[in-house]
Amino acid sequence: MSTSANSRNHNARPGYQLHDAIDLLGWEDQSIWGWDEGTSSFFAQLWRNGSSSEAPEIWLTGARKPYPWPGCIALDIVELIEADPLAVVQALGIADPEPALRSEDDIARHADQLTSLNDRSEYIGGQLAALTWTRGQSELTLSTRAPWDQGRPSAARADAEHHLITGRVYLGGDPVHGGSFFNGADEALWWTLGR
């Protein structure tokens, strides 16, 4: 899949008239996603390849749970089928076309500045967790708490994590961390990606 295909929906926002395929290996034959005006939400319908069912195996709809941002859809797909976050972000076409990470030294300096604030809020904790992960010094990903032993993530993988974190922000956090933690992580990843 070309970079342009991975980024065809990069600018998708609420209200964006979108109805597109989900090019995820093993699910790409029939699966779709897009914006539903009726529920003011993104949606996704996923069928495993070879399925003859009329009903999707996974149906993410704003009628059951609001999906106000593309990252919300990406996050739930990752968690429901235990898929690779980068593969899902690329399959939805929402990947940054030219992702870049700040240098490890810049990230370390920023983390040191935050640590010197002596602020123990969840918001700062989320920022520090994101900076630690982007430096390759965390054993878990931020968004799904999946094991991470791959060192410093690539810019494309950090961009995918940012999509999932933004999804967490819009969905209100998770049972371990509240929304404030993910707001901090979202801001730090935004900065780390040079945005």
Coordinates of C-alpha atoms in Angstrom, one line a residue:
M1 CA 0.0 0.0 0.0
S2 CA 1.4 3.4 -0.9
T3 CA 1.9 6.2 1.5
S4 CA -0.9 8.1 -0.2
A5 CA -3.3 5.3 0.4
N6 CA -2.2 5.2 4.0
S7 CA -3.0 8.9 4.3
R8 CA -6.1 9.3 2.0
N9 CA -8.3 10.2 5.0
H10 CA -5.6 12.1 7.0
N11 CA -7.8 15.2 7.2
A12 CA -11.0 13.4 8.3
R13 CA -12.8 15.3 11.0
P14 CA -16.3 15.2 12.4
G15 CA -18.8 15.9 9.6
Y16 CA -16.3 14.9 6.9
Q17 CA -18.3 13.2 4.2
L18 CA -16.5 9.8 4.3
H19 CA -17.4 6.3 3.2
D20 CA -14.2 4.2 2.6
A21 CA -12.8 0.7 2.7
I22 CA -10.8 -0.6 5.6
D23 CA -7.7 -2.1 4.0
L24 CA -6.7 -4.2 7.0
L25 CA -5.1 -7.6 6.2
G26 CA -7.7 -10.4 6.9
W27 CA -10.6 -7.9 7.0
E28 CA -10.1 -5.9 3.7
D29 CA -12.6 -7.6 1.4
Q30 CA -15.9 -6.1 2.7
S31 CA -15.0 -3.8 5.7
I32 CA -16.0 -0.1 5.6
W33 CA -15.9 3.0 7.8
G34 CA -17.0 6.6 7.5
W35 CA -19.1 9.4 8.9
D36 CA -22.8 8.9 9.7
E37 CA -24.8 12.2 9.6
G38 CA -27.7 10.6 11.4
T39 CA -25.7 9.8 14.6
S40 CA -23.1 12.6 14.1
S41 CA -20.5 9.9 14.6
F42 CA -17.9 7.9 12.8
F43 CA -18.8 4.2 12.3
A44 CA -17.1 1.0 11.1
Q45 CA -18.4 -2.3 9.9
L46 CA -15.8 -5.2 9.7
W47 CA -16.2 -8.6 8.2
R48 CA -13.4 -11.2 8.2
N49 CA -12.3 -12.2 4.8
G50 CA -14.4 -15.1 3.5
S51 CA -17.4 -14.2 5.6
S52 CA -20.8 -14.8 3.9
S53 CA -22.8 -13.1 6.7
E54 CA -24.8 -10.0 5.8
A55 CA -24.2 -8.6 9.3
P56 CA -20.7 -7.5 10.1
E57 CA -18.7 -9.3 12.8
I58 CA -17.8 -5.9 14.3
W59 CA -20.2 -3.0 14.1
L60 CA -19.1 0.2 15.7
T61 CA -21.9 2.7 15.5
G62 CA -22.7 6.0 17.0
A63 CA -26.2 4.7 17.8
R64 CA -24.6 2.6 20.6
K65 CA -21.5 4.6 21.5
P66 CA -20.4 8.0 20.0
Y67 CA -17.3 7.9 17.9
P68 CA -16.6 11.7 17.5
W69 CA -13.0 11.4 16.1
P70 CA -11.3 8.9 13.7
G71 CA -8.9 7.8 16.5
C72 CA -11.9 6.5 18.5
I73 CA -12.7 4.0 15.7
A74 CA -9.0 3.1 15.3
L75 CA -8.7 2.5 19.1
D76 CA -11.8 0.2 19.3
I77 CA -10.6 -1.8 16.2
V78 CA -7.2 -2.3 17.7
E79 CA -8.7 -3.5 21.0
L80 CA -11.4 -5.7 19.5
I81 CA -9.3 -7.6 17.1
E82 CA -6.0 -7.1 18.9
A83 CA -4.5 -5.6 15.7
D84 CA -1.3 -3.7 15.3
P85 CA -2.1 0.1 15.8
L86 CA 0.0 1.2 12.9
A87 CA -1.7 -1.3 10.6
V88 CA -5.1 -0.1 11.7
V89 CA -4.3 3.6 11.3
Q90 CA -2.9 2.9 7.8
A91 CA -5.9 0.7 6.9
L92 CA -8.3 3.6 7.8
G93 CA -6.1 5.9 5.7
I94 CA -5.6 8.4 8.6
A95 CA -1.8 8.1 8.9
D96 CA 0.3 11.2 8.7
P97 CA 1.7 11.4 5.2
E98 CA 5.1 12.6 6.5
P99 CA 5.5 11.8 10.2
A100 CA 8.6 13.0 12.0
L101 CA 9.8 12.7 15.6
R102 CA 11.8 15.3 17.5
S103 CA 15.3 14.2 18.5
E104 CA 15.8 12.1 21.5
D105 CA 17.8 15.0 23.1
D106 CA 14.9 17.4 22.6
I107 CA 12.5 14.9 24.1
A108 CA 14.8 14.3 27.1
R109 CA 15.2 18.1 27.7
H110 CA 11.4 18.5 27.6
A111 CA 10.9 15.6 30.0
D112 CA 13.5 17.2 32.4
Q113 CA 11.6 20.5 32.3
L114 CA 8.4 18.8 33.2
T115 CA 10.0 16.8 35.9
S116 CA 11.5 20.0 37.4
L117 CA 8.0 21.4 37.9
N118 CA 7.5 18.9 40.7
D119 CA 3.8 18.6 39.5
R120 CA 2.3 15.2 40.3
S121 CA -1.0 15.8 38.4
E122 CA -2.4 13.2 36.1
Y123 CA -2.0 15.7 33.2
I124 CA 1.8 16.0 33.7
G125 CA 2.0 12.3 34.4
G126 CA 0.4 11.6 31.0
Q127 CA 2.9 14.0 29.3
L128 CA 5.9 12.3 31.0
A129 CA 4.5 8.8 30.2
A130 CA 4.3 9.8 26.5
L131 CA 7.8 11.3 26.5
T132 CA 9.2 8.1 28.2
W133 CA 7.5 5.9 25.6
T134 CA 8.8 8.0 22.6
R135 CA 12.3 7.7 24.0
G136 CA 11.9 3.9 24.1
Q137 CA 12.0 3.6 27.8
S138 CA 8.6 2.2 28.6
E139 CA 7.5 -1.4 28.8
L140 CA 3.9 -0.7 27.8
T141 CA 2.2 1.4 25.2
L142 CA 0.1 4.3 26.4
S143 CA -3.2 3.7 24.6
T144 CA -3.8 0.0 25.1
R145 CA -1.2 -0.9 27.8
A146 CA 0.1 -3.6 25.5
P147 CA 3.7 -4.8 26.1
W148 CA 6.3 -2.7 24.3
D149 CA 9.8 -4.0 23.9
Q150 CA 10.8 -2.4 20.6
G151 CA 12.8 0.5 21.9
R152 CA 12.2 4.0 20.4
P153 CA 9.2 3.9 18.1
S154 CA 9.4 5.0 14.5
A155 CA 7.7 8.3 13.6
A156 CA 4.9 6.3 11.9
R157 CA 4.3 4.2 15.0
A158 CA 4.3 7.3 17.2
D159 CA 1.7 8.9 14.9
A160 CA -0.4 5.8 15.2
E161 CA -0.2 5.9 19.0
H162 CA -1.2 9.5 18.9
H163 CA -4.4 8.6 17.0
L164 CA -5.2 6.0 19.6
I165 CA -4.5 8.5 22.5
T166 CA -6.7 11.1 20.8
G167 CA -9.4 8.4 20.6
R168 CA -9.0 7.8 24.4
V169 CA -9.3 11.5 25.0
Y170 CA -12.6 11.7 23.1
L171 CA -13.9 8.5 24.8
G172 CA -13.0 9.9 28.3
G173 CA -10.0 7.8 29.4
D174 CA -10.0 4.2 30.6
P175 CA -10.4 2.3 33.9
V176 CA -6.7 2.8 34.8
H177 CA -6.3 6.5 33.9
G178 CA -8.8 9.3 33.7
G179 CA -9.2 11.8 30.9
S180 CA -6.6 14.2 32.3
F181 CA -3.8 11.6 31.9
F182 CA -4.6 11.1 28.3
N183 CA -5.0 14.8 27.6
G184 CA -1.4 15.2 28.8
A185 CA -0.2 12.3 26.8
D186 CA -2.1 13.7 23.7
E187 CA -0.4 17.0 24.1
A188 CA 3.1 15.5 24.6
L189 CA 2.7 13.2 21.5
W190 CA 1.5 16.2 19.5
W191 CA 4.6 18.1 20.5
T192 CA 6.9 15.1 20.0
L193 CA 5.6 14.7 16.4
G194 CA 6.6 18.3 15.8
R195 CA 3.0 19.6 15.3

